[in-house]
Coordinates of C-alpha atoms in Angstrom, one line a residue:
M1 CA 228.8 20.2 -88.8
N2 CA 228.4 22.0 -85.4
R3 CA 226.4 25.3 -86.1
L4 CA 225.4 28.3 -83.9
V5 CA 221.8 28.4 -84.6
N6 CA 219.8 25.2 -84.5
S7 CA 216.9 24.1 -86.3
R8 CA 214.5 26.3 -84.7
G9 CA 216.4 29.4 -85.6
A10 CA 217.3 29.9 -81.9
I11 CA 220.9 29.6 -79.8
D12 CA 221.7 27.6 -76.8
F13 CA 223.6 30.3 -75.0
G14 CA 226.5 30.2 -72.8
V15 CA 230.1 28.5 -72.9
M16 CA 230.7 26.4 -75.6
E17 CA 232.8 23.4 -75.2
H18 CA 233.0 22.0 -78.7
P19 CA 234.1 24.2 -81.6
V20 CA 231.6 26.2 -83.6
E21 CA 232.1 25.5 -86.9
E22 CA 229.8 27.9 -88.5
I23 CA 227.9 31.1 -87.4
N24 CA 224.7 30.7 -89.8
Y25 CA 223.2 33.8 -88.7
L26 CA 220.6 33.9 -91.5
D27 CA 219.0 30.9 -89.7
Y28 CA 218.6 32.8 -86.7
D29 CA 214.8 34.1 -86.2
L30 CA 215.7 37.7 -85.8
R31 CA 212.6 40.1 -84.7
T32 CA 212.1 43.6 -83.9
P33 CA 211.4 44.3 -80.0
M34 CA 207.8 44.3 -81.1
G35 CA 207.9 40.9 -82.5
R36 CA 208.2 41.4 -86.3
S37 CA 210.5 39.0 -88.4
R38 CA 213.2 40.9 -89.9
S39 CA 213.8 40.4 -93.7
I40 CA 216.9 38.9 -95.3
L41 CA 218.5 42.0 -96.1
A42 CA 218.1 43.5 -92.6
K43 CA 219.7 40.3 -91.2
K44 CA 222.5 40.9 -93.3
M45 CA 222.8 44.5 -93.0
L46 CA 222.6 44.5 -88.9
F47 CA 225.2 41.7 -88.5
K48 CA 228.7 42.8 -87.0
Q49 CA 231.9 40.8 -87.6
F50 CA 235.6 41.8 -86.3
S51 CA 239.0 39.8 -86.0
F52 CA 241.8 41.1 -83.8
A53 CA 245.1 39.7 -83.0
G54 CA 247.7 41.0 -80.9
I55 CA 251.3 39.9 -80.2
N56 CA 253.8 40.5 -77.3
T57 CA 257.4 40.0 -77.4
P58 CA 260.1 41.3 -74.7
D59 CA 260.9 44.0 -77.0
L60 CA 257.7 44.6 -79.5
C61 CA 254.1 45.0 -79.4
I62 CA 252.0 44.0 -82.5
G63 CA 248.2 44.7 -83.0
M64 CA 246.0 44.5 -86.1
A65 CA 242.2 44.1 -86.7
V66 CA 239.8 43.6 -89.6
V67 CA 236.2 45.1 -88.9
D68 CA 233.1 44.4 -91.2
L69 CA 230.1 46.6 -90.4
K70 CA 228.3 45.5 -93.6
Y71 CA 228.1 49.4 -94.8
A72 CA 231.6 50.2 -94.0
A73 CA 235.2 48.3 -93.4
N74 CA 237.8 49.5 -91.1
A75 CA 241.5 47.9 -90.4
F76 CA 244.6 48.6 -88.8
F77 CA 248.0 47.4 -87.9
Y78 CA 250.9 48.6 -85.9
V79 CA 254.1 47.8 -84.2
Y80 CA 255.4 49.4 -81.1
D81 CA 259.1 49.2 -80.2
R82 CA 259.3 49.1 -76.4
A83 CA 262.6 50.2 -76.1
G84 CA 262.5 53.0 -78.6
R85 CA 259.1 54.2 -77.7
D86 CA 258.2 54.3 -81.3
M87 CA 255.1 53.3 -82.9
V88 CA 254.4 52.4 -86.8
E89 CA 250.9 52.5 -87.6
T90 CA 248.8 52.1 -90.7
K91 CA 244.9 52.6 -90.6
Q92 CA 241.9 52.7 -93.1
T93 CA 238.2 53.1 -92.7
T94 CA 236.6 52.5 -96.3
L95 CA 233.9 50.9 -98.1
P96 CA 233.0 47.2 -97.3
F97 CA 234.1 46.0 -100.8
F98 CA 237.6 45.7 -99.0
V99 CA 236.8 43.3 -96.5
H100 CA 235.7 39.7 -95.9
I101 CA 235.2 37.6 -92.9
P102 CA 234.0 33.9 -93.2
T103 CA 231.3 32.7 -91.0
E104 CA 233.6 29.9 -89.9
P105 CA 235.5 31.1 -86.9
E106 CA 237.5 28.0 -86.7
T107 CA 238.9 28.1 -90.2
G108 CA 237.9 31.3 -91.8
R109 CA 240.5 33.9 -92.7
A110 CA 239.6 37.6 -91.9
I111 CA 240.8 39.7 -95.0
F112 CA 241.1 43.4 -95.7
E113 CA 242.8 44.5 -98.9
S114 CA 243.3 47.9 -100.4
R115 CA 246.0 50.0 -102.1
R116 CA 247.5 51.1 -98.8
F117 CA 247.9 47.6 -97.1
T118 CA 246.7 43.8 -96.6
I119 CA 245.7 41.8 -93.3
R120 CA 244.8 38.3 -93.2
I121 CA 243.9 36.8 -90.0
S122 CA 243.0 33.1 -89.0
P123 CA 243.3 31.1 -86.2
E124 CA 246.6 29.3 -87.8
R125 CA 248.1 32.2 -89.3
I126 CA 248.4 36.1 -89.6
F127 CA 249.8 38.2 -92.2
A128 CA 250.0 41.9 -92.5
E129 CA 251.9 44.1 -94.9
T130 CA 252.3 48.0 -95.1
A131 CA 254.8 50.4 -96.9
D132 CA 256.6 50.3 -93.5
A133 CA 256.0 46.9 -92.0
R134 CA 255.3 43.3 -93.0
I135 CA 254.7 40.1 -90.6
D136 CA 254.0 36.5 -91.7
A137 CA 253.4 34.4 -88.6
R138 CA 252.1 30.8 -87.6
L139 CA 250.1 30.7 -84.3
C140 CA 250.2 27.5 -82.6
G141 CA 246.8 27.4 -81.2
E142 CA 246.4 23.8 -80.3
K143 CA 248.4 24.7 -77.2
V144 CA 245.7 27.1 -76.2
P145 CA 242.1 25.8 -76.2
P146 CA 240.2 29.2 -77.1
L147 CA 237.0 30.2 -75.2
R148 CA 233.8 30.1 -77.2
I149 CA 230.7 31.8 -75.8
C150 CA 227.3 33.3 -77.1
T151 CA 225.2 35.4 -75.0
R152 CA 222.0 37.3 -75.6
T153 CA 222.6 41.2 -76.2
G154 CA 219.9 43.4 -75.8
F155 CA 216.5 42.3 -76.3
R156 CA 216.7 40.3 -79.4
G157 CA 220.6 40.2 -80.6
W158 CA 223.3 38.1 -79.5
T159 CA 227.0 38.1 -79.5
F160 CA 229.3 35.0 -80.6
T161 CA 233.2 35.1 -79.6
R162 CA 236.1 33.0 -79.9
K163 CA 239.0 34.1 -77.8
A164 CA 242.5 32.8 -76.8
A165 CA 245.7 34.5 -75.0
S166 CA 249.0 33.1 -74.5
V167 CA 249.1 31.4 -78.1
P168 CA 252.8 30.7 -78.9
V169 CA 253.9 32.5 -82.6
S170 CA 256.7 32.0 -84.9
G171 CA 257.4 33.8 -87.9
T172 CA 258.9 37.0 -89.2
L173 CA 258.5 40.7 -88.8
C174 CA 260.1 43.5 -90.8
V175 CA 259.7 46.9 -89.7
K176 CA 261.3 49.9 -91.6
G177 CA 263.9 47.4 -93.2
R178 CA 264.9 45.8 -89.8
N179 CA 264.1 42.3 -89.5
H180 CA 262.9 40.4 -86.2
V181 CA 262.5 36.7 -85.6
L182 CA 259.0 35.8 -83.7
A183 CA 260.0 32.6 -81.8
P184 CA 257.4 30.6 -79.7
E185 CA 259.4 30.7 -76.8
S186 CA 259.2 34.3 -76.3
A187 CA 256.5 35.5 -78.7
L188 CA 252.7 35.2 -77.4
A189 CA 249.4 36.1 -79.0
V190 CA 245.9 37.2 -78.1
T191 CA 243.2 36.3 -80.8
D192 CA 239.5 37.7 -80.8
W193 CA 236.9 36.7 -83.4
T194 CA 233.5 38.2 -82.6
A195 CA 230.2 38.4 -84.4
G196 CA 226.7 39.1 -83.8
Y197 CA 223.6 41.3 -83.5
L198 CA 225.0 44.0 -80.8
R199 CA 223.5 46.7 -79.5
R200 CA 222.7 49.9 -81.8
H201 CA 224.6 51.8 -78.9
T202 CA 227.6 49.4 -77.8
F203 CA 230.1 50.0 -75.1
W204 CA 233.0 47.9 -73.6
N205 CA 236.2 47.9 -71.8
W206 CA 238.6 45.2 -72.5
A207 CA 241.9 44.0 -70.9
A208 CA 244.0 41.2 -72.2
A209 CA 247.6 40.1 -71.7
A210 CA 249.9 37.5 -72.9
A211 CA 253.4 36.9 -71.5
L212 CA 255.9 34.7 -70.3
L213 CA 255.9 34.6 -66.1
P214 CA 259.4 34.6 -64.5
D215 CA 259.0 30.9 -64.1
G216 CA 258.8 30.4 -67.8
R217 CA 255.1 29.5 -67.8
R218 CA 252.9 30.9 -70.3
F219 CA 250.0 33.4 -69.1
G220 CA 247.2 34.9 -71.0
M221 CA 244.0 36.9 -70.0
N222 CA 241.0 38.2 -71.5
L223 CA 238.4 40.5 -69.5
S224 CA 235.7 42.4 -70.5
C225 CA 232.6 44.3 -69.7
G226 CA 229.8 45.8 -71.7
V227 CA 228.8 43.0 -74.0
N228 CA 229.1 39.2 -73.2
E229 CA 227.7 39.4 -69.7
T230 CA 224.3 37.7 -69.6
E231 CA 224.1 34.0 -68.6
A232 CA 228.0 33.9 -68.4
T233 CA 231.0 35.9 -69.2
E234 CA 234.1 35.9 -71.5
N235 CA 236.5 36.4 -68.7
V236 CA 239.3 33.9 -68.5
L237 CA 243.0 33.4 -67.4
W238 CA 245.2 30.9 -69.1
V239 CA 248.0 29.1 -67.6
D240 CA 250.2 27.0 -70.0
G241 CA 246.8 26.5 -72.1
L242 CA 244.7 25.8 -69.1
Q243 CA 241.5 28.1 -68.5
T244 CA 240.5 29.3 -65.2
K245 CA 237.1 31.2 -65.6
V246 CA 236.5 34.6 -64.0
D247 CA 233.3 36.2 -63.1
H248 CA 232.3 39.8 -63.4
V249 CA 235.1 42.4 -63.8
R250 CA 234.9 46.2 -63.0
F251 CA 237.3 48.5 -64.7
R252 CA 237.8 51.8 -62.6
Y253 CA 239.6 54.6 -64.2
D254 CA 239.4 58.4 -64.8
P255 CA 237.1 58.9 -67.7
K256 CA 238.6 62.5 -68.0
N257 CA 241.8 61.1 -68.2
V258 CA 241.9 57.7 -69.2
E259 CA 245.7 57.7 -69.5
R260 CA 246.0 57.5 -65.6
P261 CA 246.2 53.7 -64.3
W262 CA 243.2 51.5 -64.3
Q263 CA 242.1 49.2 -61.9
V264 CA 240.6 46.0 -62.8
V265 CA 239.1 44.0 -60.3
S266 CA 236.8 40.7 -60.6
S267 CA 233.7 40.1 -58.0
D268 CA 235.2 36.7 -57.3
G269 CA 238.7 37.9 -56.2
K270 CA 240.6 36.3 -58.9
V271 CA 241.7 39.1 -60.5
N272 CA 243.1 42.5 -58.7
L273 CA 245.2 44.3 -61.2
T274 CA 246.6 47.7 -62.1
F275 CA 247.3 48.6 -65.5
S276 CA 249.6 51.4 -66.5
S277 CA 249.6 52.6 -70.1
V278 CA 253.1 53.6 -72.0
T279 CA 251.4 54.4 -75.3
G280 CA 248.0 54.2 -77.1
R281 CA 246.1 54.8 -80.2
S282 CA 242.7 56.2 -80.7
E283 CA 240.1 56.7 -83.6
H284 CA 236.9 58.9 -83.6
L285 CA 234.2 59.0 -86.1
N286 CA 231.2 60.9 -85.9
V287 CA 229.2 61.0 -89.4
L288 CA 225.5 60.9 -89.8
A289 CA 224.0 57.6 -88.3
V290 CA 227.7 56.1 -87.4
A291 CA 229.8 56.9 -84.5
S292 CA 233.0 55.4 -83.0
R293 CA 235.2 56.4 -79.9
F294 CA 237.9 54.0 -79.8
T295 CA 241.1 54.2 -77.6
Q296 CA 243.4 50.9 -77.0
F297 CA 246.3 51.3 -74.7
I298 CA 249.5 49.2 -74.6
G299 CA 250.9 49.0 -71.0
T300 CA 251.7 46.7 -68.2
F301 CA 249.9 45.1 -65.2
S302 CA 250.8 44.6 -61.7
G303 CA 249.1 42.9 -59.1
H304 CA 247.8 39.3 -58.7
V305 CA 245.3 36.9 -60.3
T306 CA 244.4 33.2 -58.8
D307 CA 244.5 30.3 -61.1
D308 CA 242.3 27.5 -60.1
R309 CA 245.2 24.9 -60.2
Q310 CA 248.2 26.9 -59.4
G311 CA 246.8 29.4 -56.9
R312 CA 247.8 33.0 -56.7
I313 CA 250.1 34.3 -59.1
E314 CA 251.8 37.8 -58.5
L315 CA 252.2 40.1 -62.0
S316 CA 254.8 42.7 -62.2
G317 CA 255.1 44.7 -65.6
C318 CA 253.2 42.1 -67.3
P319 CA 252.6 43.3 -71.2
G320 CA 249.1 43.7 -72.1
W321 CA 246.2 46.0 -73.4
T322 CA 243.2 47.9 -72.1
E323 CA 240.5 49.4 -74.4
E324 CA 237.5 51.7 -74.1
H325 CA 235.3 51.9 -77.0
Y326 CA 232.0 53.1 -78.0
A327 CA 230.0 52.4 -81.0
K328 CA 227.0 53.6 -82.7
W329 CA 226.4 51.2 -85.4

């Protein structure tokens, strides 16, 4: 079995070409900044995990997530109708007993179950059900090799992520009694499985896309700054399942008016995009030692990207997401 932490209690950081079957975080030699070994209980309580899946179709944008903070759990599921500009959403923050995320990113299923709704996310299938919406879909992940990366975070921590974009989806969706068929020719997903010992105060910007290009090619994108940036980045383009790595990315936007257009530009020139939001969802929490300020936008990208194999690709009205997130956890 290919485990993240080696026999010395350390990690070989960077981009990982082969599947990581287990995030054996309890084997990691976690220490305080002054060098004292952390207890098993501290290792468990400081470890964070979350799983996100988003789907774009010509008519709909779907998003869901399961978050395990060990002392609290959070989940959300939404469906946005582009034509009707209507959002159906269910979200909940509760005790950790309602969430379970295994430490196997290649095969594990992240689960959130409460009286209000259920979410299950795995690399092969996603399922969510609320009073207003239900989705049951298969992800054809074998067509899109994921990015796997682990980098140092802060002085002693680290973050592992497994991400893919433009994954074909097949299944069914029902929203307020209206049925939709999700076909792999037009429904494409973004997936994100992340875990690690993140900074006590964590901030990131994120941008992602999954769409068909006008000529029929599948295009996916994952861009971020604020977390995985030491030794390597998690910035990647996918065109028909083939990856192009991207260097560091700058997010330029007005923090006093985040609804205005964003500029997303990479230092290597491979990404030069403008994001225009059409709607968004946010959550603000500030309770004792825990705080979160989270805003995720749904909108479109315009501009250009450069693929290593096929050169410059012009984007216009490409559906995707951006995000601003601060957490104290």
